[in-house]
Coordinates of N, CA, C and O in Angstrom, one line a residue:
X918 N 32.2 -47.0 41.6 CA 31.1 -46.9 40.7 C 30.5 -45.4 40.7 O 30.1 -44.9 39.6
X919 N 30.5 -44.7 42.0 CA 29.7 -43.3 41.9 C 31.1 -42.7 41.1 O 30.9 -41.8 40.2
X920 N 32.4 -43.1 41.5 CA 33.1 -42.1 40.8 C 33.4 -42.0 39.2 O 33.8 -41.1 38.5
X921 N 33.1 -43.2 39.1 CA 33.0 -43.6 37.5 C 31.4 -42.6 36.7 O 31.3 -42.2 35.5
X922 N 30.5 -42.7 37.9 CA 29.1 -42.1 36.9 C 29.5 -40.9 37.0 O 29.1 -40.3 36.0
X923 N 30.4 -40.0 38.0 CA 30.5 -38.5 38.5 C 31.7 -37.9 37.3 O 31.9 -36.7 37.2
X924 N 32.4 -39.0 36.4 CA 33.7 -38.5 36.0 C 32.8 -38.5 34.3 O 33.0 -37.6 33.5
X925 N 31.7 -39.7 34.0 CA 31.3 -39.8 32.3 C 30.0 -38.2 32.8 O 30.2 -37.2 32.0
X926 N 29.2 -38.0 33.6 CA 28.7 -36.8 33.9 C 29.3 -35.6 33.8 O 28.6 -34.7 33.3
X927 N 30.7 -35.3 34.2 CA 31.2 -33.9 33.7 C 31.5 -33.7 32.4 O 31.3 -32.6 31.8
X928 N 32.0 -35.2 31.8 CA 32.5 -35.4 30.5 C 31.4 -35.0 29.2 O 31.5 -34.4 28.1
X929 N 30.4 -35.6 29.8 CA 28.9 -35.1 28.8 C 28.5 -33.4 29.4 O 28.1 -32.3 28.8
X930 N 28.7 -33.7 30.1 CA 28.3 -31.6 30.5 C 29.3 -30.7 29.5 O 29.1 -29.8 28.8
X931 N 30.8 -31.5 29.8 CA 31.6 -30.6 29.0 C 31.5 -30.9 27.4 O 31.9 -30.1 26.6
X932 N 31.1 -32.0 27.2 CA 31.1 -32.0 25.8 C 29.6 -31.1 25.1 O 29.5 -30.6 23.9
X933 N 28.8 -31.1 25.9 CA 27.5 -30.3 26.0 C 27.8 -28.8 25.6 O 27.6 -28.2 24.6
X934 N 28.3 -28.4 26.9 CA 28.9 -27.1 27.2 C 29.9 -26.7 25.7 O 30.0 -25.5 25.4
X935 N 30.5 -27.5 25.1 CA 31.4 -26.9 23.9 C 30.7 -26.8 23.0 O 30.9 -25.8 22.5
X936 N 29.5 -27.5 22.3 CA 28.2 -27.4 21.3 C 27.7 -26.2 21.8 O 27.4 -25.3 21.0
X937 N 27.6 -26.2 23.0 CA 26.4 -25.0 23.4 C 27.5 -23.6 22.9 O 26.9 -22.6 22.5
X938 N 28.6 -23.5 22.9 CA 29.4 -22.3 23.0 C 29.9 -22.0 22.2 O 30.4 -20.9 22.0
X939 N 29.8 -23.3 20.9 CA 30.6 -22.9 19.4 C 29.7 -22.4 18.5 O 28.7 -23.1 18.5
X940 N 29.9 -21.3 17.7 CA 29.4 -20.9 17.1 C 30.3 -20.6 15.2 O 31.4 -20.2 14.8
X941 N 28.5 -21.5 14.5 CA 29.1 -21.4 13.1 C 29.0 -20.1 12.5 O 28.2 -19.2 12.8
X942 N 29.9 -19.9 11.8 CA 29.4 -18.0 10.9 C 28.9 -18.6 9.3 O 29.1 -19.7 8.7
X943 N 28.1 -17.5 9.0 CA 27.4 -17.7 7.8 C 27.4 -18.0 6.4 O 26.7 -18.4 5.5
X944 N 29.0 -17.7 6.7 CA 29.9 -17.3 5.3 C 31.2 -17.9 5.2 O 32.0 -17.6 6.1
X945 N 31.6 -18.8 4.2 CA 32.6 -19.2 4.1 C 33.1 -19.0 2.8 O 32.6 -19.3 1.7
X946 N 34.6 -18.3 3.3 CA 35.5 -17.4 2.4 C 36.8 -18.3 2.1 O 37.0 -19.2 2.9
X947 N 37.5 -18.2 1.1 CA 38.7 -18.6 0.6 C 39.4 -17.8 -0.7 O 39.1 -17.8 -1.8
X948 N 40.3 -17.2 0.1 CA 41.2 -16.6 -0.7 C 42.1 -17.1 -1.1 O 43.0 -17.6 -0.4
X949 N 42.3 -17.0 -2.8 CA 43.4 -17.7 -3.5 C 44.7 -16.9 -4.6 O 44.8 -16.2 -5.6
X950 N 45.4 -17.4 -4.1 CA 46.6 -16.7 -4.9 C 47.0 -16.9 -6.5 O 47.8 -16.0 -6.7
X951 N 46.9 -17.3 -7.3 CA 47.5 -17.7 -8.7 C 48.2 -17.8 -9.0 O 47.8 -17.2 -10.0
X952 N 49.5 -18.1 -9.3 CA 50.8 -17.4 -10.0 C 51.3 -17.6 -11.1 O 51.1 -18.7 -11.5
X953 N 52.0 -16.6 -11.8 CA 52.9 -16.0 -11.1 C 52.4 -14.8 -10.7 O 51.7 -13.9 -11.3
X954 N 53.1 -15.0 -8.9 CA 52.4 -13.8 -8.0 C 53.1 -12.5 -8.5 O 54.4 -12.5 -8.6
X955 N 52.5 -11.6 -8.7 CA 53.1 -10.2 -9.4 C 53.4 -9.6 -8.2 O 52.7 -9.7 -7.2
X956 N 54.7 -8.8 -8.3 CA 54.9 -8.0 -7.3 C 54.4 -6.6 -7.7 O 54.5 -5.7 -6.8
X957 N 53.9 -6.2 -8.7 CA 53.9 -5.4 -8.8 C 51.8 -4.8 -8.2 O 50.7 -5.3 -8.4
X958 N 52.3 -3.6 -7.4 CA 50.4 -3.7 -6.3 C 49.4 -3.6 -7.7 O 48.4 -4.3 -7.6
X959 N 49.5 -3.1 -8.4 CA 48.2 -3.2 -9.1 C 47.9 -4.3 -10.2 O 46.8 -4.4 -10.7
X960 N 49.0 -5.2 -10.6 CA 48.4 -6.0 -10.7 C 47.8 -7.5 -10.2 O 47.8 -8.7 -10.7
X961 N 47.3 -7.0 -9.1 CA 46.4 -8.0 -8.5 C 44.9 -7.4 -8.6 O 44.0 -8.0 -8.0
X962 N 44.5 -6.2 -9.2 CA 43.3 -5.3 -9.5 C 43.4 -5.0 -10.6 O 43.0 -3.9 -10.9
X963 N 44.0 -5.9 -11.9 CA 44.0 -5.3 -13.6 C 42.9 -6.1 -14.0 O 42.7 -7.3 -13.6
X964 N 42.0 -5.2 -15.1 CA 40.8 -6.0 -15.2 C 41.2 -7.4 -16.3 O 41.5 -7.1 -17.4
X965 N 41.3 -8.5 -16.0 CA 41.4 -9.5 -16.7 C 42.4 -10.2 -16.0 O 42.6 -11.3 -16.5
X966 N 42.8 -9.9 -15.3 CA 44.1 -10.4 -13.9 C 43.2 -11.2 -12.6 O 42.4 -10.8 -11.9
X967 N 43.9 -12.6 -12.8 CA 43.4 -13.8 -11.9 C 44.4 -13.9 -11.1 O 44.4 -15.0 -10.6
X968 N 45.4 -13.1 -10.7 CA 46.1 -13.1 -9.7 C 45.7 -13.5 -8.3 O 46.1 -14.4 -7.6
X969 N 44.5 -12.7 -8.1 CA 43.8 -12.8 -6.6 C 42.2 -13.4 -7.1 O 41.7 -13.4 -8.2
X970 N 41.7 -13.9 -6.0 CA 40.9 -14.9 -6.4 C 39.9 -15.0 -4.9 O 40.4 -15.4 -3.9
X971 N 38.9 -14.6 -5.0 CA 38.0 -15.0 -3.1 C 36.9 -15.4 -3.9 O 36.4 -14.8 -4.9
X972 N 36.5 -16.7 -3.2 CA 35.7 -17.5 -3.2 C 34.7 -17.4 -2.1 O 35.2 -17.8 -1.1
X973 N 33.9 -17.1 -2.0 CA 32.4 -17.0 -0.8 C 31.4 -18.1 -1.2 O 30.9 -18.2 -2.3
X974 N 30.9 -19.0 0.0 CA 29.9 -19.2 0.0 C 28.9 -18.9 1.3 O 29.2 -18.9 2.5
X975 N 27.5 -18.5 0.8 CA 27.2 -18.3 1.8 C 26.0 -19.7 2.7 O 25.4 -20.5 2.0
X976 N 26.1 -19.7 3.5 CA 25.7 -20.9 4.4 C 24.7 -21.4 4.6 O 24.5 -22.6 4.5
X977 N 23.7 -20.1 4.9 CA 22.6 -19.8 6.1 C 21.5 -20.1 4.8 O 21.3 -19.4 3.8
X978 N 20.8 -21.2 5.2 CA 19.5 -21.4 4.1 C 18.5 -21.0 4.5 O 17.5 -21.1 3.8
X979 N 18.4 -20.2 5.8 CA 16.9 -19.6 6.4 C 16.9 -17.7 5.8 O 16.0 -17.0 6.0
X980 N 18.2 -17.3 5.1 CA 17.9 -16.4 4.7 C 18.5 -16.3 3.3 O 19.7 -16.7 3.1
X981 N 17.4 -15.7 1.9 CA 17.6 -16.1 0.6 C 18.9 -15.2 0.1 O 19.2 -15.5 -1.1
X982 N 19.7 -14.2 0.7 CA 20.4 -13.7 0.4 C 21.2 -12.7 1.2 O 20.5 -12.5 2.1
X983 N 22.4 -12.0 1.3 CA 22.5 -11.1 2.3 C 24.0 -10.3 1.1 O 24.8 -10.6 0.2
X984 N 23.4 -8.8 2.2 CA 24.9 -8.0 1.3 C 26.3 -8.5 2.3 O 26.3 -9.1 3.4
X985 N 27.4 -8.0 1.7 CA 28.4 -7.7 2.8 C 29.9 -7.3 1.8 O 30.0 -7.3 0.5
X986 N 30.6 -7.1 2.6 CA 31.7 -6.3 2.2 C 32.8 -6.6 2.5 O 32.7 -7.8 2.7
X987 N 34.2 -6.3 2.5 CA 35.3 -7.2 2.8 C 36.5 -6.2 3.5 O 36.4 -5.0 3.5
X988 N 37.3 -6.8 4.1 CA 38.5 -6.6 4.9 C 39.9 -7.0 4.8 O 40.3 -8.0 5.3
X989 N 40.5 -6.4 4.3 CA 42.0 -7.0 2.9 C 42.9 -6.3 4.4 O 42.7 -5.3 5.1
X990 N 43.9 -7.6 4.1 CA 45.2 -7.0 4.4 C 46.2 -7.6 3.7 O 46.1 -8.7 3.3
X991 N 47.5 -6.8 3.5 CA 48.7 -7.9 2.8 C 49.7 -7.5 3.7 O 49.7 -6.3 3.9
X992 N 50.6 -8.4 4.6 CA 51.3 -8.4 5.0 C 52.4 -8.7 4.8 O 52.6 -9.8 4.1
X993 N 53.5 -8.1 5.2 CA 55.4 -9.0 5.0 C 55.9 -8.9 6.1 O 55.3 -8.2 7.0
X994 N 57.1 -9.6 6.4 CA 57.6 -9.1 7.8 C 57.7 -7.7 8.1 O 57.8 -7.2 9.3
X995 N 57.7 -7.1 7.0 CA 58.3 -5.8 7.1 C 57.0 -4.7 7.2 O 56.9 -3.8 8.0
X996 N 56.3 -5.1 6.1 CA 55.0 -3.6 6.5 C 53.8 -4.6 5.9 O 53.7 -5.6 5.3
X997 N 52.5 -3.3 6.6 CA 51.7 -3.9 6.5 C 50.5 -3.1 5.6 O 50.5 -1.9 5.8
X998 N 49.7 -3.3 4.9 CA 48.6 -2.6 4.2 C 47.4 -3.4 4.6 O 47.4 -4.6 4.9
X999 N 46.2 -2.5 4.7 CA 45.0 -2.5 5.8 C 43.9 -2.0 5.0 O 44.0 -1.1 4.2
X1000 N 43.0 -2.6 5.2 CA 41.9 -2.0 4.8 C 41.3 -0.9 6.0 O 40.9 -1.2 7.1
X1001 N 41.4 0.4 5.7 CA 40.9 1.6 6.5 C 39.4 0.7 7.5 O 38.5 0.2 6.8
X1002 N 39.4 0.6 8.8 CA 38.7 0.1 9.4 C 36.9 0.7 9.1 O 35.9 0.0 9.3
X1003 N 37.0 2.1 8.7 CA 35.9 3.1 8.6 C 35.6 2.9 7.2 O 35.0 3.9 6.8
X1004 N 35.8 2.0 6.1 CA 35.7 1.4 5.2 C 34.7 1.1 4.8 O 34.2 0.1 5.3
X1005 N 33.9 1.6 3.7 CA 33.0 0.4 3.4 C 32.3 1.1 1.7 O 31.6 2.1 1.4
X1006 N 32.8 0.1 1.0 CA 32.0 0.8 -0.4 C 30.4 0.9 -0.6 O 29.6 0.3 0.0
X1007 N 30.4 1.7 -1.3 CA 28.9 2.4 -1.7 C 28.2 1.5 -1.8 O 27.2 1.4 -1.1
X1008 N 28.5 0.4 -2.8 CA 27.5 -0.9 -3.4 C 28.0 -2.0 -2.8 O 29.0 -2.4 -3.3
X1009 N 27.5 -2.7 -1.6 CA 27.5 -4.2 -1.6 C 27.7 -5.3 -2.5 O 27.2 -5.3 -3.6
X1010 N 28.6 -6.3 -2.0 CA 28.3 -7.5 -2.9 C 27.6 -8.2 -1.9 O 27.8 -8.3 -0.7
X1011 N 26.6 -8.6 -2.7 CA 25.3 -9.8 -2.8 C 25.5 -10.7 -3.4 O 25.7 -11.0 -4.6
X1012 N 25.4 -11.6 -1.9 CA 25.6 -13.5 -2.0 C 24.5 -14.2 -1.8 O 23.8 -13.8 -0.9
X1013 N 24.0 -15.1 -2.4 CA 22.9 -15.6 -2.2 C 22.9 -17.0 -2.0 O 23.7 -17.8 -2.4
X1014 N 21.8 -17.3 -1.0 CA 22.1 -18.8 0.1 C 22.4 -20.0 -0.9 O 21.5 -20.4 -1.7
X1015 N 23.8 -20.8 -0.9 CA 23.7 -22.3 -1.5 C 24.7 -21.3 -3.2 O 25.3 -22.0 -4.0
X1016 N 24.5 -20.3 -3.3 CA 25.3 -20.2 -4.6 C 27.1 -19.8 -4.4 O 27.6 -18.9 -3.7
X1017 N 27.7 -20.7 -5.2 CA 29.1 -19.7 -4.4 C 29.1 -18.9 -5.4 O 28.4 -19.0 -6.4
X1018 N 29.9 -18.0 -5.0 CA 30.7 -16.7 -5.9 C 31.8 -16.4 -5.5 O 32.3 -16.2 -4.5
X1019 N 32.3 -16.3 -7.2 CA 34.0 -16.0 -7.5 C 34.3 -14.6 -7.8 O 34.0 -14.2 -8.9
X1020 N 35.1 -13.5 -6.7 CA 35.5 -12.3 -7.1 C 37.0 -12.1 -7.4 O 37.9 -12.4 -6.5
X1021 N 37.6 -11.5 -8.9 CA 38.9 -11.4 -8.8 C 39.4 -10.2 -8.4 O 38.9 -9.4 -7.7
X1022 N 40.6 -10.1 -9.0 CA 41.1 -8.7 -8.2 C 40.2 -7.8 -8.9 O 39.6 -7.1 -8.1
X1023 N 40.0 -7.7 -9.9 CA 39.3 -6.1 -10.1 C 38.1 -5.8 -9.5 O 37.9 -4.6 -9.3
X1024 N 37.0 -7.0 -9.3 CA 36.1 -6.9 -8.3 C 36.4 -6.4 -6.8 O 35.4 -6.4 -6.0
X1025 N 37.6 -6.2 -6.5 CA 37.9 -5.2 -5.3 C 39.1 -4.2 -5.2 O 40.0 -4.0 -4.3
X1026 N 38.7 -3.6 -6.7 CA 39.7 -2.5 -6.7 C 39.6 -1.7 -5.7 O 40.7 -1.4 -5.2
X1027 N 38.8 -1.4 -5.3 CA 37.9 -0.3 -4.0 C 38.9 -0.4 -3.2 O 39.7 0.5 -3.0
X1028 N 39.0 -1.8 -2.6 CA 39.6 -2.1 -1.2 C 41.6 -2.1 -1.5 O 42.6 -2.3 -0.7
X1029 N 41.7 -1.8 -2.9 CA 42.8 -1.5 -3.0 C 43.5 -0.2 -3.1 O 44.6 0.0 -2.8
X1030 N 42.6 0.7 -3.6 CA 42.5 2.3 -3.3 C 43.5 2.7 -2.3 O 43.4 2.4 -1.1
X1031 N 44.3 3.2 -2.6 CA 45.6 4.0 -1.5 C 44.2 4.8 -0.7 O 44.1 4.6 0.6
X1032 N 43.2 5.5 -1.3 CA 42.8 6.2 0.0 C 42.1 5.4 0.9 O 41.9 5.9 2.0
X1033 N 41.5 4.1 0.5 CA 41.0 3.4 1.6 C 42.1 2.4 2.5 O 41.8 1.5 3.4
X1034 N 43.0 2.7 2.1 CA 44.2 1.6 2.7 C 45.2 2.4 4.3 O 45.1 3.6 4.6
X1035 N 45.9 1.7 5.1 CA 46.3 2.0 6.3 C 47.7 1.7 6.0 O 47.9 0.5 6.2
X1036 N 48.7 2.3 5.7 CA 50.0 2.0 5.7 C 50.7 1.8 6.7 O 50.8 2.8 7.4
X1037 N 51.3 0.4 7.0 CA 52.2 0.9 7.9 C 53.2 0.2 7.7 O 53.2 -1.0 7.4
X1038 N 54.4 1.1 8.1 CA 56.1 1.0 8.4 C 56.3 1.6 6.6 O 57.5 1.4 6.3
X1039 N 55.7 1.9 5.8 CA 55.9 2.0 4.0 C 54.9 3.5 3.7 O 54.0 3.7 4.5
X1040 N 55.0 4.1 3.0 CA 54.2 5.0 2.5 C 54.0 4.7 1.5 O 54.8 4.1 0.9
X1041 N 52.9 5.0 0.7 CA 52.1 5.1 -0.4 C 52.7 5.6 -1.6 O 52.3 5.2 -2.7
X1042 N 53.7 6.7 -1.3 CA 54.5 7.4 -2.7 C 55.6 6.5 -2.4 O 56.4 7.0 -3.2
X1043 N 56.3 5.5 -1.8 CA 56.8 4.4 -2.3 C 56.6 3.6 -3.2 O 57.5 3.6 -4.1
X1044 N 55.1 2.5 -3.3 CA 54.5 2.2 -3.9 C 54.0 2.5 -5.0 O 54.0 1.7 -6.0
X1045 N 53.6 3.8 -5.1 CA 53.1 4.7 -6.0 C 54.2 4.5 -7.0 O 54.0 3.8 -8.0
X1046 N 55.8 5.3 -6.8 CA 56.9 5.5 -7.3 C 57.4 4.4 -8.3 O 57.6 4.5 -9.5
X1047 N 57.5 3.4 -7.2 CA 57.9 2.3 -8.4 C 56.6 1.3 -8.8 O 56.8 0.5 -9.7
X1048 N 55.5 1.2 -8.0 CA 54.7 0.4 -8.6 C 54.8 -1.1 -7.8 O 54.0 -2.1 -8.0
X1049 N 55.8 -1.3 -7.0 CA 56.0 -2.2 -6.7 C 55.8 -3.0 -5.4 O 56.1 -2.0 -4.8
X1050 N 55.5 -3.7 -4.6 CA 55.9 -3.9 -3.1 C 57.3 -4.4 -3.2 O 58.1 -4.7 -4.1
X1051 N 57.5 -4.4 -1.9 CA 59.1 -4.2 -2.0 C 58.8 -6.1 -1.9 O 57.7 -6.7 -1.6
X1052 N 59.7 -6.7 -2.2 CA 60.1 -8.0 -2.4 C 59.8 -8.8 -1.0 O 59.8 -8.1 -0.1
X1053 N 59.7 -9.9 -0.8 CA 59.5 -10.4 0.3 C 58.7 -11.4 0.4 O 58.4 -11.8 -0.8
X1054 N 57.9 -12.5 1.6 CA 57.1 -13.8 1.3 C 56.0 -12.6 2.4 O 56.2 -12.1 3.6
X1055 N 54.8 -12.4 1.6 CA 53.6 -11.8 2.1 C 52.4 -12.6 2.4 O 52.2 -13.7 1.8
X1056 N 51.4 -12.2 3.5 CA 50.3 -12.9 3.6 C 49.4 -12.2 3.1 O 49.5 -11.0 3.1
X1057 N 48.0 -13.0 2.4 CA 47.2 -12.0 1.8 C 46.0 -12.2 2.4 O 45.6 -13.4 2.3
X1058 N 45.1 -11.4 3.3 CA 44.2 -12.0 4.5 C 42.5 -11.2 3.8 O 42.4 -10.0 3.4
X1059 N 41.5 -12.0 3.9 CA 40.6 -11.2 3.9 C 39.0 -12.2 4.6 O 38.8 -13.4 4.6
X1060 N 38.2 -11.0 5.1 CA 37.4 -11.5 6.4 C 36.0 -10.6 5.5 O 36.1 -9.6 4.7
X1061 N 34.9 -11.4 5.7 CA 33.9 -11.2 5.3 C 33.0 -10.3 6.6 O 33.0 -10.6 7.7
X1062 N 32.5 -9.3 5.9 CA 31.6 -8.5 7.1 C 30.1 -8.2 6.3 O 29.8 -8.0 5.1
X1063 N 29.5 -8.2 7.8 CA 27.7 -8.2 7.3 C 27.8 -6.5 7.0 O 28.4 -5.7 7.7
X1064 N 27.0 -6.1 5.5 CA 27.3 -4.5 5.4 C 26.5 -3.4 5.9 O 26.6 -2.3 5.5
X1065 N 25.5 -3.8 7.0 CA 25.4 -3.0 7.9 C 25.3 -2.7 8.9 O 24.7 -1.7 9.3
X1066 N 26.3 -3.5 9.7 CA 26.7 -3.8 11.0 C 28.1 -3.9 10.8 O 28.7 -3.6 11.8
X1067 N 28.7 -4.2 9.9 CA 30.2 -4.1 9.9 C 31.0 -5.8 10.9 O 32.1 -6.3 10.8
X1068 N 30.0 -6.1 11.6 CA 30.1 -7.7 11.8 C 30.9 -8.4 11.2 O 30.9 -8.2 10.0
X1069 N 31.8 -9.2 11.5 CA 32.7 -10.4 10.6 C 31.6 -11.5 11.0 O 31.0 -11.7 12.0
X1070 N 31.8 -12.2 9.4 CA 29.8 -13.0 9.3 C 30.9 -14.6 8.4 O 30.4 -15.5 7.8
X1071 N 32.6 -14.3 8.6 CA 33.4 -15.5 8.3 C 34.6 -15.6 9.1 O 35.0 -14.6 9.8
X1072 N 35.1 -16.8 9.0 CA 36.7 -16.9 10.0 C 37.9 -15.5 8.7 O 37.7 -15.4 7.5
X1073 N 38.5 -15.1 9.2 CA 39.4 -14.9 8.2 C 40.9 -16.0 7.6 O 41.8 -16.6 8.2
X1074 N 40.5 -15.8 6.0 CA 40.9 -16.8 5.1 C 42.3 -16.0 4.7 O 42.3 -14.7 4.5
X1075 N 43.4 -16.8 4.6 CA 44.8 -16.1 4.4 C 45.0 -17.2 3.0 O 44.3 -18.1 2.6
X1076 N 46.2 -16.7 2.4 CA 47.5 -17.3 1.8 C 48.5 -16.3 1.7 O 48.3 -15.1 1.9
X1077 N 49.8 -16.9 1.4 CA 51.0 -16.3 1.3 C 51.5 -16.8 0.4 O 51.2 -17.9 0.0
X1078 N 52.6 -15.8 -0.5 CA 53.5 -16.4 -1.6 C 54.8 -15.4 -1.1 O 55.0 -14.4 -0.5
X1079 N 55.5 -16.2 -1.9 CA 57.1 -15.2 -2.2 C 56.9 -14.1 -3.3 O 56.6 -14.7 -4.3
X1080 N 56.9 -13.1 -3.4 CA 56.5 -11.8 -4.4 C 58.2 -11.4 -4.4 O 58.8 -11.5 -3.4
X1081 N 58.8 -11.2 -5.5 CA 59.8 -11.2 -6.1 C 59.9 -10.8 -7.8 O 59.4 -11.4 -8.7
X1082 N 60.8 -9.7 -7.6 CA 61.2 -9.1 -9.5 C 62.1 -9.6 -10.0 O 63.3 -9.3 -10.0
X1083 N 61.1 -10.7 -10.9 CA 62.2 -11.4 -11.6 C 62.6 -11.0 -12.5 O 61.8 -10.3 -13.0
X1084 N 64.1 -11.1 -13.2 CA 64.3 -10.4 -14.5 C 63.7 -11.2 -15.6 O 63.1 -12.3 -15.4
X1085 N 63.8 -10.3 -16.9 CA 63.1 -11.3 -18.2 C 64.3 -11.8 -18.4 O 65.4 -11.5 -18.0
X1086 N 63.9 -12.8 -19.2 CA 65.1 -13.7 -19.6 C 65.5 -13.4 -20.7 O 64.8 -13.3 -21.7
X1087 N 67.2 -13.3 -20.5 CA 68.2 -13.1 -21.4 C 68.6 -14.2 -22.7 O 68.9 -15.4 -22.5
X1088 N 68.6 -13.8 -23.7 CA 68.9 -15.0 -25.0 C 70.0 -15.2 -24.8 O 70.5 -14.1 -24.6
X1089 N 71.0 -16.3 -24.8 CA 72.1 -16.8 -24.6 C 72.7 -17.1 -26.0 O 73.8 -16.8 -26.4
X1090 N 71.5 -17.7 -26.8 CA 71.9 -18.7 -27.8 C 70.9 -18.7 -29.2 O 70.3 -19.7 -29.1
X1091 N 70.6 -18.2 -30.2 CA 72.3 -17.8 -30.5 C 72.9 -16.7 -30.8 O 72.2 -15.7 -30.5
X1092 N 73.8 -16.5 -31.3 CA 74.8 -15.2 -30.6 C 74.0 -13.9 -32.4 O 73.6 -14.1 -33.6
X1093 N 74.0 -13.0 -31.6 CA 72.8 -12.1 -32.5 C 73.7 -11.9 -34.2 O 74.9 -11.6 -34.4
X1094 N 72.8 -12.1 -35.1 CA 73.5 -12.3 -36.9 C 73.7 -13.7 -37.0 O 73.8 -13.9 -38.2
X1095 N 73.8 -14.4 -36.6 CA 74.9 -15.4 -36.8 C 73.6 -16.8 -37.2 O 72.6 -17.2 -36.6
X1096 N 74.1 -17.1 -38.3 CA 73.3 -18.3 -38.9 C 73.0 -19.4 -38.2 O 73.7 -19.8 -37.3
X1097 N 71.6 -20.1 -38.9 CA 71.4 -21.3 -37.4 C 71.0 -22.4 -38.9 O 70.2 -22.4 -39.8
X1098 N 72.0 -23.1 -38.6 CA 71.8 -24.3 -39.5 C 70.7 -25.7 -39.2 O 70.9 -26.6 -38.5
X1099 N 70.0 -25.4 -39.7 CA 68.8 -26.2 -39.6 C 69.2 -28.2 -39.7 O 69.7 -28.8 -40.6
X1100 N 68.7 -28.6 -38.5 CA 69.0 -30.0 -37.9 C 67.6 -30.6 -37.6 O 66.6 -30.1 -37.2
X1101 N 68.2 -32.3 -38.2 CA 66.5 -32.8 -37.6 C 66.2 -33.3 -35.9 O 65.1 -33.6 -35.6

């Protein structure tokens, strides 16, 4: 019997102890892909382009609004592009408590800026050159920070797609001049 009260006792301390140590963040992010995923880097930042897609809500109902800012990475097996850590644009985006907000890519051209970006294993006059990321299945990661502390104030939210240059499609049929006899 004491070992039975001594064993549900640690079990409530530890379940205690895991409440006491988890901590919610304020902001909840989801980043979404669209497709078809363009390989090509800038158009995930063309104005009218739903390619990229982050979703914020913010949580915390004891405060009526807060700025903050963001943290992009796109990854392949191969290289990686970064948001420059020392990063942070001029104007905040402002979320306000209970409302969500939808930003697309051109709402974070900033954070796509070659000079705010961190290349690595790839250079920039690659990119630049042909316009393209090189082909491959990428993850697309981005983390919400408070913008004056620089704080992550969400979990970081990923997706991935296959990015690939597809060709346009070739007309097969019918063969070019050649009459098309009309059938019901």
């Amino acid at each position: 019997m004491i070992i039975l009260r001594k064993i549900s006792i640690i079990l409530l301390l530890s379940l205690f102890q895991i409440n006491l140590f988890s901590q919610s963040l304020p902001v909840s992010a989801s980043l979404i892909l669209n497709p078809p995923h363009p390989i090509t880097y800038s158009k995930y930042t063309d104005l009218g382009s739903n390619s990229l897609q982050l979703n914020i809500n913010f949580l915390d109902f004891n405060e009526p609004s807060w700025d903050v800012y963001f943290s992009i990475s796109i990854e392949s097996q191969d290289i990686k592009l970064s948001t420059k850590p020392n990063f942070k644009p001029s104007i905040p985006t402002t979320i306000f408590s209970g409302v969500p907000k939808t930003l697309l890519g051109s709402d974070l051209y900033e954070y796509f800026d070659f000079n705010n970006i961190i290349f690595q294993n790839i250079d920039a006059s690659t990119i630049n050159s042909t316009g393209n990321l090189p082909e491959g299945y990428y993850t697309f990661c981005v983390t919400v920070l408070d913008y004056r502390s620089g704080i992550p104030i969400s979990t970081t939210s990923c997706n991935s797609a296959f990015l690939s240059l597809e060709q346009p499609p070739i007309i097969i049929s019918p063969a070019c001049e050649t009459a098309i006899e009309p059938s019901s």
